[in-house]
């Protein structure tokens, strides 16, 4: 019993410095857990969580929204704070370990271990004693940090992200202000590295053909792979498609004049079968509003002089031809719209584009129980010959004959229709029966009017 009382570990157990050091380690571990968990808590908040925070409008919730508006700076602050705390834990742990176990203790352990194999010298005993001290410190601190400072708090934060984010919103806001100079340098240096890495990686980025080949290799063994492959390829090129490539040109748009009488309007609506009709004044270049057919349901028995113009909605949305359809889809979602008027570079109306047109670029043709006519008019003569209308969009042509939609990109110029492709290649209006060869594909002008090419015969290569 007297030996135990006189042992250095027992004597140091009641040392104020040692007790203070152990308490400091526990406090720092708790702080590390909170900060590590806050990383998961903040960056796992979903749309519904953010909406809930915006509606509650408390001080803590406003602080969370403010922090999430600067994600890079928030992450930098969390990492800097966590590193400082972890360094403090390592230093304090080394102090506690050396206070509890003097160097002589490790030298004795080293002598005992080395004595199993050989008679150690003083230098060997000192070296292995220091190594044992270092390994025990590192192993112990690593275990504590990983278990109590990383794994456990992040598991908890994943389940209780909103509560932990509210708890840590104010402390993180203070730390963000405190570490602003350091975090600012870290964020800027990260941006510089990203730009350089992005620039260096441009030459190694996969081409569209390589991505398409990878999709085919990945999906080709699955049942119903053809449909899945087409959808995946459409998603890959979705961001490169412009409004002009999918819009309905003005010659095919069903629109009504502002001065039209009600009976004539109903006949046009019944024949067209659309739920939204653009309304113009004088000509289609001056679209004044959109008429929603559902607004007419309570007025079907009105006389011809019924003032249906009062039902026109003036929320006309204009988009340029060059706008990417992925950006337009986001705008449709934000504005809650389904139709936009497409304008050319001179401000004239060149057509319309709808939400359905955008979705069809990914999932293909959308048909409902009211669609009787085929959107793309063509005739398949045999496996190698197709008869198309000249106004058919190139994207639709490529999709129908089963080739990549970028097949004619090098020669199509600004053309988006099959007739436009022929005009771009020839440079003038061809005559009937004129034949044009482009690569492995042959085009024959079947019918042509004074103003446009009406029908084109497309012949595919035999292989």
Tab-separated table of C-alpha atoms in Angstrom:
chain	number	residue	atom	x	y	z
A	1	UNK	CA	0.000	0.000	0.000
A	2	UNK	CA	2.873	2.354	0.805
A	3	UNK	CA	4.375	1.623	-2.615
A	4	UNK	CA	1.108	2.607	-4.344
A	5	UNK	CA	0.903	5.867	-2.421
A	6	UNK	CA	4.489	6.718	-3.279
A	7	UNK	CA	4.096	5.841	-7.007
A	8	UNK	CA	4.486	8.924	-9.273
A	9	UNK	CA	1.156	8.254	-11.062
A	10	UNK	CA	-0.699	8.121	-7.733
A	11	UNK	CA	1.041	11.199	-6.441
A	12	UNK	CA	0.343	13.181	-9.602
A	13	UNK	CA	-3.313	12.102	-9.722
A	14	UNK	CA	-4.184	14.751	-7.178
A	15	UNK	CA	-1.943	17.401	-8.749
A	16	UNK	CA	-3.963	20.570	-9.530
A	17	UNK	CA	-2.059	21.023	-12.803
A	18	UNK	CA	-2.929	17.480	-13.923
A	19	UNK	CA	-6.590	17.807	-12.995
A	20	UNK	CA	-6.764	21.125	-14.796
A	21	UNK	CA	-5.119	19.582	-17.858
A	22	UNK	CA	-7.614	16.664	-17.946
A	23	UNK	CA	-10.506	19.108	-17.577
A	24	UNK	CA	-9.040	21.207	-20.412
A	25	UNK	CA	-8.826	18.148	-22.695
A	26	UNK	CA	-12.468	17.257	-21.997
A	27	UNK	CA	-13.554	20.849	-22.662
A	28	UNK	CA	-11.550	21.026	-25.886
A	29	UNK	CA	-12.926	17.658	-27.057
A	30	UNK	CA	-16.451	18.928	-26.442
A	31	UNK	CA	-15.671	22.089	-28.430
A	32	UNK	CA	-14.144	20.022	-31.248
A	33	UNK	CA	-17.268	17.842	-31.312
A	34	UNK	CA	-19.558	20.874	-31.586
A	35	UNK	CA	-17.551	22.449	-34.402
A	36	UNK	CA	-17.135	19.187	-36.336
A	37	UNK	CA	-20.835	18.452	-35.966
A	38	UNK	CA	-21.773	21.963	-37.075
A	39	UNK	CA	-20.093	21.309	-40.443
A	40	UNK	CA	-22.511	18.460	-41.126
A	41	UNK	CA	-25.418	20.326	-39.537
A	42	UNK	CA	-25.091	23.441	-41.718
A	43	UNK	CA	-24.307	21.724	-45.008
A	44	UNK	CA	-27.030	19.077	-44.669
A	45	UNK	CA	-29.884	21.556	-44.304
A	46	UNK	CA	-32.355	20.959	-47.110
A	47	UNK	CA	-34.755	23.267	-48.913
A	48	UNK	CA	-37.568	22.558	-46.446
A	49	UNK	CA	-35.260	23.333	-43.498
A	50	UNK	CA	-34.193	26.660	-45.015
A	51	UNK	CA	-37.823	27.526	-45.721
A	52	UNK	CA	-38.666	26.791	-42.084
A	53	UNK	CA	-35.824	29.043	-40.939
A	54	UNK	CA	-36.997	31.893	-43.183
A	55	UNK	CA	-40.542	31.628	-41.837
A	56	UNK	CA	-39.550	31.528	-38.130
A	57	UNK	CA	-37.409	34.703	-38.370
A	58	UNK	CA	-35.714	34.292	-34.962
A	59	UNK	CA	-32.231	35.651	-34.211
A	60	UNK	CA	-30.610	32.207	-34.412
A	61	UNK	CA	-32.441	31.319	-37.625
A	62	UNK	CA	-31.457	34.599	-39.268
A	63	UNK	CA	-27.857	33.903	-38.269
A	64	UNK	CA	-28.022	30.439	-39.898
A	65	UNK	CA	-29.308	31.897	-43.169
A	66	UNK	CA	-26.621	34.579	-43.084
A	67	UNK	CA	-23.897	31.963	-42.539
A	68	UNK	CA	-25.231	29.732	-45.330
A	69	UNK	CA	-25.027	32.643	-47.757
A	70	UNK	CA	-21.211	32.437	-47.399
A	71	UNK	CA	-20.564	28.674	-47.574
A	72	UNK	CA	-16.860	28.873	-48.411
A	73	UNK	CA	-16.097	31.314	-45.637
A	74	UNK	CA	-18.179	29.256	-43.202
A	75	UNK	CA	-16.316	26.069	-44.112
A	76	UNK	CA	-12.962	27.848	-43.811
A	77	UNK	CA	-13.924	29.155	-40.358
A	78	UNK	CA	-14.961	25.672	-39.198
A	79	UNK	CA	-11.719	24.096	-40.454
A	80	UNK	CA	-9.506	26.805	-38.934
A	81	UNK	CA	-11.273	26.602	-35.555
A	82	UNK	CA	-11.141	22.810	-35.540
A	83	UNK	CA	-7.429	22.783	-36.356
A	84	UNK	CA	-6.613	25.225	-33.555
A	85	UNK	CA	-8.598	23.131	-31.066
A	86	UNK	CA	-7.013	19.869	-32.217
A	87	UNK	CA	-3.515	21.352	-31.880
A	88	UNK	CA	-4.400	22.514	-28.362
A	89	UNK	CA	-5.641	18.995	-27.514
A	90	UNK	CA	-2.374	17.450	-28.736
A	91	UNK	CA	-0.233	19.905	-26.713
A	92	UNK	CA	-2.363	19.519	-23.574
A	93	UNK	CA	-2.436	15.728	-23.903
A	94	UNK	CA	1.342	15.646	-24.139
A	95	UNK	CA	1.542	17.771	-20.966
A	96	UNK	CA	-0.901	15.507	-19.085
A	97	UNK	CA	0.889	12.366	-20.207
A	98	UNK	CA	4.301	13.671	-19.177
A	99	UNK	CA	2.890	14.821	-15.823
A	100	UNK	CA	1.276	11.442	-15.163
A	101	UNK	CA	4.138	9.372	-16.569
A	102	UNK	CA	7.633	10.871	-16.109
A	103	UNK	CA	10.393	10.078	-18.578
A	104	UNK	CA	11.828	7.509	-16.131
A	105	UNK	CA	8.619	5.463	-16.448
A	106	UNK	CA	8.952	5.201	-20.219
A	107	UNK	CA	12.666	4.407	-19.854
A	108	UNK	CA	11.776	1.533	-17.526
A	109	UNK	CA	9.179	0.230	-20.013
A	110	UNK	CA	11.709	0.498	-22.821
A	111	UNK	CA	14.350	-1.349	-20.760
A	112	UNK	CA	11.879	-4.127	-20.011
A	113	UNK	CA	10.858	-4.520	-23.675
A	114	UNK	CA	14.409	-4.386	-25.020
A	115	UNK	CA	15.593	-6.772	-22.296
A	116	UNK	CA	13.497	-9.509	-23.897
A	117	UNK	CA	15.822	-9.462	-26.905
A	118	UNK	CA	19.135	-7.931	-25.838
A	119	UNK	CA	20.914	-5.916	-23.179
A	120	UNK	CA	20.077	-2.255	-24.030
A	121	UNK	CA	22.510	0.592	-23.813
A	122	UNK	CA	21.635	3.944	-22.219
A	123	UNK	CA	21.204	5.559	-25.653
A	124	UNK	CA	18.858	2.780	-26.817
A	125	UNK	CA	16.811	3.014	-23.639
A	126	UNK	CA	16.414	6.777	-23.999
A	127	UNK	CA	15.505	6.543	-27.696
A	128	UNK	CA	12.890	3.828	-27.247
A	129	UNK	CA	11.514	5.551	-24.158
A	130	UNK	CA	10.903	8.749	-26.126
A	131	UNK	CA	9.398	6.702	-28.982
A	132	UNK	CA	6.971	4.950	-26.610
A	133	UNK	CA	5.930	8.320	-25.158
A	134	UNK	CA	5.348	9.726	-28.652
A	135	UNK	CA	3.381	6.684	-29.877
A	136	UNK	CA	1.148	6.564	-26.810
A	137	UNK	CA	0.435	10.293	-27.088
A	138	UNK	CA	-0.374	10.094	-30.801
A	139	UNK	CA	-2.430	6.899	-30.534
A	140	UNK	CA	-4.416	8.152	-27.562
A	141	UNK	CA	-5.086	11.609	-28.965
A	142	UNK	CA	-5.997	10.210	-32.392
A	143	UNK	CA	-8.474	7.791	-30.844
A	144	UNK	CA	-10.083	10.540	-28.775
A	145	UNK	CA	-10.284	12.974	-31.709
A	146	UNK	CA	-11.667	10.459	-34.196
A	147	UNK	CA	-14.265	8.964	-31.871
A	148	UNK	CA	-15.392	11.940	-29.777
A	149	UNK	CA	-14.318	14.811	-32.026
A	150	UNK	CA	-15.381	13.538	-35.467
A	151	UNK	CA	-17.455	10.343	-35.762
A	152	UNK	CA	-19.888	10.650	-32.843
A	153	UNK	CA	-20.719	14.377	-33.316
A	154	UNK	CA	-21.195	14.024	-37.079
A	155	UNK	CA	-23.563	11.090	-36.617
A	156	UNK	CA	-25.518	13.154	-34.092
A	157	UNK	CA	-25.480	16.218	-36.387
A	158	UNK	CA	-26.855	14.212	-39.300
A	159	UNK	CA	-29.924	13.331	-37.221
A	160	UNK	CA	-30.333	16.660	-35.398
A	161	UNK	CA	-28.933	19.098	-37.951
A	162	UNK	CA	-31.426	21.923	-37.350
A	163	UNK	CA	-31.047	21.906	-33.548
A	164	UNK	CA	-27.237	21.850	-33.711
A	165	UNK	CA	-27.161	24.576	-36.370
A	166	UNK	CA	-29.268	26.815	-34.131
A	167	UNK	CA	-26.993	26.086	-31.163
A	168	UNK	CA	-23.819	26.908	-33.093
A	169	UNK	CA	-25.092	29.820	-35.187
A	170	UNK	CA	-23.954	32.568	-32.799
A	171	UNK	CA	-20.565	31.009	-31.855
A	172	UNK	CA	-19.752	30.435	-35.534
A	173	UNK	CA	-20.787	33.972	-36.393
A	174	UNK	CA	-18.359	35.267	-33.730
A	175	UNK	CA	-15.577	32.943	-34.942
A	176	UNK	CA	-16.174	34.004	-38.530
A	177	UNK	CA	-15.572	37.622	-37.535
A	178	UNK	CA	-12.585	36.636	-35.381
A	179	UNK	CA	-10.874	34.535	-38.059
A	180	UNK	CA	-11.897	36.798	-40.959
A	181	UNK	CA	-8.314	37.659	-42.068
A	182	UNK	CA	-7.185	34.015	-42.019
A	183	UNK	CA	-10.347	32.602	-43.617
A	184	UNK	CA	-10.275	35.308	-46.294
A	185	UNK	CA	-6.735	34.295	-47.289
A	186	UNK	CA	-7.736	30.621	-47.298
A	187	UNK	CA	-10.801	31.206	-49.496
A	188	UNK	CA	-8.863	33.366	-51.977
A	189	UNK	CA	-6.021	30.860	-52.257
A	190	UNK	CA	-8.559	28.073	-52.792
A	191	UNK	CA	-10.217	30.050	-55.599
A	192	UNK	CA	-6.843	30.577	-57.275
A	193	UNK	CA	-6.047	26.859	-57.056
A	194	UNK	CA	-9.461	25.938	-58.446
A	195	UNK	CA	-9.016	28.235	-61.445
A	196	UNK	CA	-5.572	26.839	-62.169
A	197	UNK	CA	-6.674	23.247	-61.786
A	198	UNK	CA	-9.712	23.908	-63.964
A	199	UNK	CA	-7.487	25.496	-66.607
A	200	UNK	CA	-5.023	22.635	-66.456
A	201	UNK	CA	-7.801	20.071	-66.681
A	202	UNK	CA	-9.431	21.489	-69.809
A	203	UNK	CA	-7.187	19.519	-72.067
A	204	UNK	CA	-8.001	16.281	-70.256
A	205	UNK	CA	-11.770	16.744	-70.042
A	206	UNK	CA	-13.684	13.997	-71.832
A	207	UNK	CA	-15.311	14.797	-75.150
A	208	UNK	CA	-19.017	14.368	-75.843
A	209	UNK	CA	-18.255	11.245	-77.901
A	210	UNK	CA	-16.301	9.716	-75.002
A	211	UNK	CA	-19.128	10.464	-72.570
A	212	UNK	CA	-21.676	8.908	-74.951
A	213	UNK	CA	-19.461	5.840	-75.336
A	214	UNK	CA	-19.131	5.530	-71.558
A	215	UNK	CA	-22.921	5.728	-71.211
A	216	UNK	CA	-23.396	2.988	-73.788
A	217	UNK	CA	-20.815	0.734	-72.118
A	218	UNK	CA	-22.393	1.253	-68.710
A	219	UNK	CA	-26.038	0.807	-69.628
A	220	UNK	CA	-25.882	-1.454	-72.691
A	221	UNK	CA	-26.276	-4.687	-70.717
A	222	UNK	CA	-29.428	-3.629	-68.924
A	223	UNK	CA	-32.982	-4.403	-69.964
A	224	UNK	CA	-34.591	-1.589	-71.944
A	225	UNK	CA	-31.186	0.060	-72.276
A	226	UNK	CA	-31.973	1.957	-75.483
A	227	UNK	CA	-34.426	4.285	-73.784
A	228	UNK	CA	-32.129	4.835	-70.791
A	229	UNK	CA	-29.169	5.613	-73.063
A	230	UNK	CA	-31.159	8.239	-74.973
A	231	UNK	CA	-32.259	9.929	-71.734
A	232	UNK	CA	-28.731	9.970	-70.275
A	233	UNK	CA	-27.272	11.414	-73.490
A	234	UNK	CA	-29.985	14.061	-73.525
A	235	UNK	CA	-29.138	15.031	-69.932
A	236	UNK	CA	-25.432	15.374	-70.843
A	237	UNK	CA	-26.116	17.787	-73.722
A	238	UNK	CA	-29.068	19.519	-72.009
A	239	UNK	CA	-27.024	22.563	-71.017
A	240	UNK	CA	-25.756	23.096	-74.580
A	241	UNK	CA	-29.168	23.271	-76.293
A	242	UNK	CA	-30.508	26.734	-77.103
A	243	UNK	CA	-34.097	27.917	-77.212
A	244	UNK	CA	-33.848	28.366	-80.976
A	245	UNK	CA	-33.181	24.644	-81.415
A	246	UNK	CA	-36.411	23.527	-79.726
A	247	UNK	CA	-38.833	26.428	-80.262
A	248	UNK	CA	-41.923	26.320	-82.474
A	249	UNK	CA	-41.356	28.805	-85.293
A	250	UNK	CA	-43.837	31.630	-85.799
A	251	UNK	CA	-45.259	30.078	-88.986
A	252	UNK	CA	-46.417	27.085	-86.909
A	253	UNK	CA	-47.662	29.029	-83.887
A	254	UNK	CA	-51.400	29.175	-83.273
A	255	UNK	CA	-52.100	32.749	-82.140
A	256	UNK	CA	-55.179	34.962	-82.247
A	257	UNK	CA	-55.765	38.620	-83.033
A	258	UNK	CA	-56.886	40.910	-80.234
A	259	UNK	CA	-59.870	42.114	-82.342
A	260	UNK	CA	-61.200	38.641	-83.221
A	261	UNK	CA	-64.874	37.982	-82.341
A	262	UNK	CA	-65.684	35.368	-79.722
A	263	UNK	CA	-67.242	32.711	-81.977
A	264	UNK	CA	-64.261	32.707	-84.316
A	265	UNK	CA	-61.956	32.479	-81.307
A	266	UNK	CA	-63.760	29.385	-80.007
A	267	UNK	CA	-63.474	27.670	-83.392
A	268	UNK	CA	-59.706	28.263	-83.487
A	269	UNK	CA	-59.281	26.999	-79.919
A	270	UNK	CA	-61.314	23.842	-80.618
A	271	UNK	CA	-59.323	23.112	-83.758
A	272	UNK	CA	-55.920	23.807	-82.174
A	273	UNK	CA	-56.459	21.950	-78.896
A	274	UNK	CA	-53.929	24.010	-76.925
A	275	UNK	CA	-54.365	25.199	-73.335
A	276	UNK	CA	-52.585	28.553	-73.876
A	277	UNK	CA	-52.917	30.837	-76.889
A	278	UNK	CA	-50.743	33.923	-77.556
A	279	UNK	CA	-52.766	37.053	-78.318
A	280	UNK	CA	-51.297	39.720	-80.600
A	281	UNK	CA	-52.283	43.142	-81.904
A	282	UNK	CA	-51.782	43.787	-85.638
A	283	UNK	CA	-49.132	41.035	-86.056
A	284	UNK	CA	-47.241	38.397	-84.087
A	285	UNK	CA	-44.364	40.790	-83.430
A	286	UNK	CA	-46.646	42.597	-80.969
A	287	UNK	CA	-47.846	39.895	-78.554
A	288	UNK	CA	-49.966	41.579	-75.863
A	289	UNK	CA	-50.820	38.627	-73.648
A	290	UNK	CA	-51.616	34.950	-73.191
A	291	UNK	CA	-55.148	33.545	-73.204
A	292	UNK	CA	-55.663	30.550	-70.906
A	293	UNK	CA	-58.375	28.334	-72.376
A	294	UNK	CA	-59.569	27.276	-68.901
A	295	UNK	CA	-60.636	30.895	-68.299
A	296	UNK	CA	-63.247	30.467	-71.044
A	297	UNK	CA	-64.996	27.466	-69.484
A	298	UNK	CA	-67.629	29.604	-67.760
A	299	UNK	CA	-68.338	31.622	-70.927
A	300	UNK	CA	-68.894	28.985	-73.629
A	301	UNK	CA	-72.467	30.124	-74.362
A	302	UNK	CA	-71.683	33.828	-74.720
A	303	UNK	CA	-72.604	35.654	-77.976
A	304	UNK	CA	-70.118	36.632	-80.686
A	305	UNK	CA	-69.698	40.144	-79.251
A	306	UNK	CA	-68.576	38.805	-75.854
A	307	UNK	CA	-65.554	40.810	-74.639
A	308	UNK	CA	-63.191	37.903	-74.161
A	309	UNK	CA	-60.252	40.329	-74.171
A	310	UNK	CA	-60.841	40.943	-70.451
A	311	UNK	CA	-59.661	37.374	-69.796
A	312	UNK	CA	-56.257	37.923	-71.413
A	313	UNK	CA	-53.363	37.674	-68.993
A	314	UNK	CA	-50.682	40.275	-69.683
A	315	UNK	CA	-47.841	38.214	-68.142
A	316	UNK	CA	-45.923	37.716	-71.399
A	317	UNK	CA	-42.409	36.350	-70.899
A	318	UNK	CA	-39.823	37.065	-73.606
A	319	UNK	CA	-36.608	35.097	-74.102
A	320	UNK	CA	-33.836	35.440	-76.722
A	321	UNK	CA	-33.122	32.697	-79.213
A	322	UNK	CA	-29.628	32.092	-77.809
A	323	UNK	CA	-30.753	31.376	-74.220
A	324	UNK	CA	-29.806	27.916	-72.954
A	325	UNK	CA	-32.811	25.769	-72.116
A	326	UNK	CA	-31.414	24.757	-68.704
A	327	UNK	CA	-31.450	28.440	-67.708
A	328	UNK	CA	-34.934	28.863	-69.144
A	329	UNK	CA	-36.171	25.853	-67.161
A	330	UNK	CA	-34.985	27.512	-63.931
A	331	UNK	CA	-36.722	30.762	-64.921
A	332	UNK	CA	-39.938	28.895	-65.686
A	333	UNK	CA	-39.777	27.330	-62.216
A	334	UNK	CA	-39.141	30.643	-60.467
A	335	UNK	CA	-41.745	32.621	-62.432
A	336	UNK	CA	-44.228	29.706	-62.497
A	337	UNK	CA	-44.730	29.969	-66.242
A	338	UNK	CA	-45.222	27.408	-68.996
A	339	UNK	CA	-44.752	29.495	-72.141
A	340	UNK	CA	-42.413	32.185	-73.419
A	341	UNK	CA	-42.270	34.257	-76.605
A	342	UNK	CA	-38.944	33.837	-78.408
A	343	UNK	CA	-37.488	37.038	-79.895
A	344	UNK	CA	-34.682	37.387	-82.419
A	345	UNK	CA	-31.779	39.825	-82.380
A	346	UNK	CA	-33.942	42.570	-83.906
A	347	UNK	CA	-36.708	42.258	-81.296
A	348	UNK	CA	-39.185	40.498	-83.584
A	349	UNK	CA	-41.109	37.431	-82.414
A	350	UNK	CA	-39.599	34.321	-83.978
A	351	UNK	CA	-41.740	31.727	-82.205
A	352	UNK	CA	-42.722	30.270	-78.839
A	353	UNK	CA	-41.170	27.800	-76.422
A	354	UNK	CA	-43.044	25.883	-73.734
A	355	UNK	CA	-42.148	23.881	-70.654
A	356	UNK	CA	-43.211	20.767	-72.533
A	357	UNK	CA	-40.684	21.519	-75.285
A	358	UNK	CA	-37.902	21.663	-72.686
A	359	UNK	CA	-38.913	18.421	-70.976
A	360	UNK	CA	-39.141	16.624	-74.317
A	361	UNK	CA	-35.435	17.344	-74.861
A	362	UNK	CA	-34.714	14.903	-72.026
A	363	UNK	CA	-37.472	12.307	-71.964
A	364	UNK	CA	-38.589	12.442	-75.582
A	365	UNK	CA	-42.007	13.126	-77.070
A	366	UNK	CA	-44.778	13.726	-74.504
A	367	UNK	CA	-48.210	12.585	-75.585
A	368	UNK	CA	-51.511	12.936	-73.773
A	369	UNK	CA	-55.038	11.704	-74.527
A	370	UNK	CA	-55.796	14.857	-76.544
A	371	UNK	CA	-52.799	14.644	-78.900
A	372	UNK	CA	-54.133	13.168	-82.137
A	373	UNK	CA	-51.616	14.487	-84.631
A	374	UNK	CA	-47.946	13.609	-84.785
A	375	UNK	CA	-45.773	16.579	-83.836
A	376	UNK	CA	-42.959	15.672	-86.241
A	377	UNK	CA	-44.392	14.928	-89.679
A	378	UNK	CA	-42.260	12.451	-91.621
A	379	UNK	CA	-42.550	9.241	-93.620
A	380	UNK	CA	-40.241	6.264	-93.296
A	381	UNK	CA	-39.949	4.821	-96.787
A	382	UNK	CA	-37.539	2.034	-95.771
A	383	UNK	CA	-34.674	1.511	-93.338
A	384	UNK	CA	-32.456	3.959	-95.230
A	385	UNK	CA	-34.832	6.598	-96.655
A	386	UNK	CA	-36.929	9.147	-94.757
A	387	UNK	CA	-39.147	11.907	-96.154
A	388	UNK	CA	-39.183	15.007	-93.912
A	389	UNK	CA	-40.810	18.400	-94.083
A	390	UNK	CA	-38.240	21.135	-94.554
A	391	UNK	CA	-39.277	22.896	-91.342
A	392	UNK	CA	-38.460	19.826	-89.207
A	393	UNK	CA	-35.887	20.674	-86.540
A	394	UNK	CA	-32.475	19.041	-86.910
A	395	UNK	CA	-32.672	17.705	-83.354
A	396	UNK	CA	-35.885	15.859	-84.218
A	397	UNK	CA	-34.425	14.540	-87.483
A	398	UNK	CA	-31.349	13.145	-85.718
A	399	UNK	CA	-33.487	11.620	-82.993
A	400	UNK	CA	-35.788	9.907	-85.499
A	401	UNK	CA	-33.043	8.385	-87.662
A	402	UNK	CA	-30.992	7.427	-84.601
A	403	UNK	CA	-27.824	9.532	-84.886
A	404	UNK	CA	-26.138	12.032	-82.580
A	405	UNK	CA	-27.754	15.457	-82.574
A	406	UNK	CA	-24.351	17.086	-83.106
A	407	UNK	CA	-23.712	15.212	-86.386
A	408	UNK	CA	-24.175	18.316	-88.561
A	409	UNK	CA	-22.795	20.905	-86.137
A	410	UNK	CA	-19.772	21.679	-88.323
A	411	UNK	CA	-21.845	22.675	-91.360
A	412	UNK	CA	-25.214	23.820	-90.025
A	413	UNK	CA	-24.075	27.316	-89.038
A	414	UNK	CA	-27.073	29.155	-87.573
A	415	UNK	CA	-29.582	26.707	-89.069
A	416	UNK	CA	-31.888	24.722	-86.797
A	417	UNK	CA	-34.189	23.077	-89.345
A	418	UNK	CA	-33.504	20.570	-92.102
A	419	UNK	CA	-34.297	23.150	-94.785
A	420	UNK	CA	-31.972	25.614	-93.061
A	421	UNK	CA	-29.179	23.024	-93.182
A	422	UNK	CA	-29.631	22.627	-96.965
A	423	UNK	CA	-29.598	26.402	-97.462
A	424	UNK	CA	-26.497	26.717	-95.280
A	425	UNK	CA	-24.660	24.072	-97.329
A	426	UNK	CA	-25.772	25.276	-100.790
A	427	UNK	CA	-25.808	29.009	-100.137
A	428	UNK	CA	-28.889	29.513	-102.335
A	429	UNK	CA	-32.432	28.171	-102.834
A	430	UNK	CA	-32.079	24.785	-104.606
A	431	UNK	CA	-34.440	23.547	-107.289
A	432	UNK	CA	-36.667	20.482	-107.171
A	433	UNK	CA	-34.757	17.134	-107.377
A	434	UNK	CA	-31.494	18.819	-106.404
A	435	UNK	CA	-29.233	16.437	-104.457
A	436	UNK	CA	-26.811	17.441	-101.717
A	437	UNK	CA	-24.266	15.106	-100.119
A	438	UNK	CA	-22.948	15.820	-96.669
A	439	UNK	CA	-20.527	13.202	-95.375
A	440	UNK	CA	-22.247	9.831	-95.533
A	441	UNK	CA	-25.731	11.354	-95.809
A	442	UNK	CA	-27.555	12.330	-99.011
A	443	UNK	CA	-30.374	14.894	-99.223
A	444	UNK	CA	-32.783	15.288	-102.121
A	445	UNK	CA	-35.113	18.284	-102.459
A	446	UNK	CA	-38.523	16.803	-103.277
A	447	UNK	CA	-40.712	19.921	-103.339
A	448	UNK	CA	-39.807	23.595	-103.084
A	449	UNK	CA	-41.819	26.814	-103.251
A	450	UNK	CA	-40.643	30.320	-104.039
A	451	UNK	CA	-40.056	31.041	-100.364
A	452	UNK	CA	-38.965	27.785	-98.734
A	453	UNK	CA	-38.046	24.121	-99.133
A	454	UNK	CA	-41.155	22.058	-98.461
A	455	UNK	CA	-39.996	18.404	-98.428
A	456	UNK	CA	-36.610	16.689	-98.296
A	457	UNK	CA	-35.671	13.026	-98.801
A	458	UNK	CA	-32.893	11.917	-96.471
A	459	UNK	CA	-30.916	8.800	-97.397
A	460	UNK	CA	-28.775	7.110	-94.736
A	461	UNK	CA	-25.488	5.267	-95.424
A	462	UNK	CA	-25.875	1.531	-96.003
A	463	UNK	CA	-23.441	0.668	-93.212
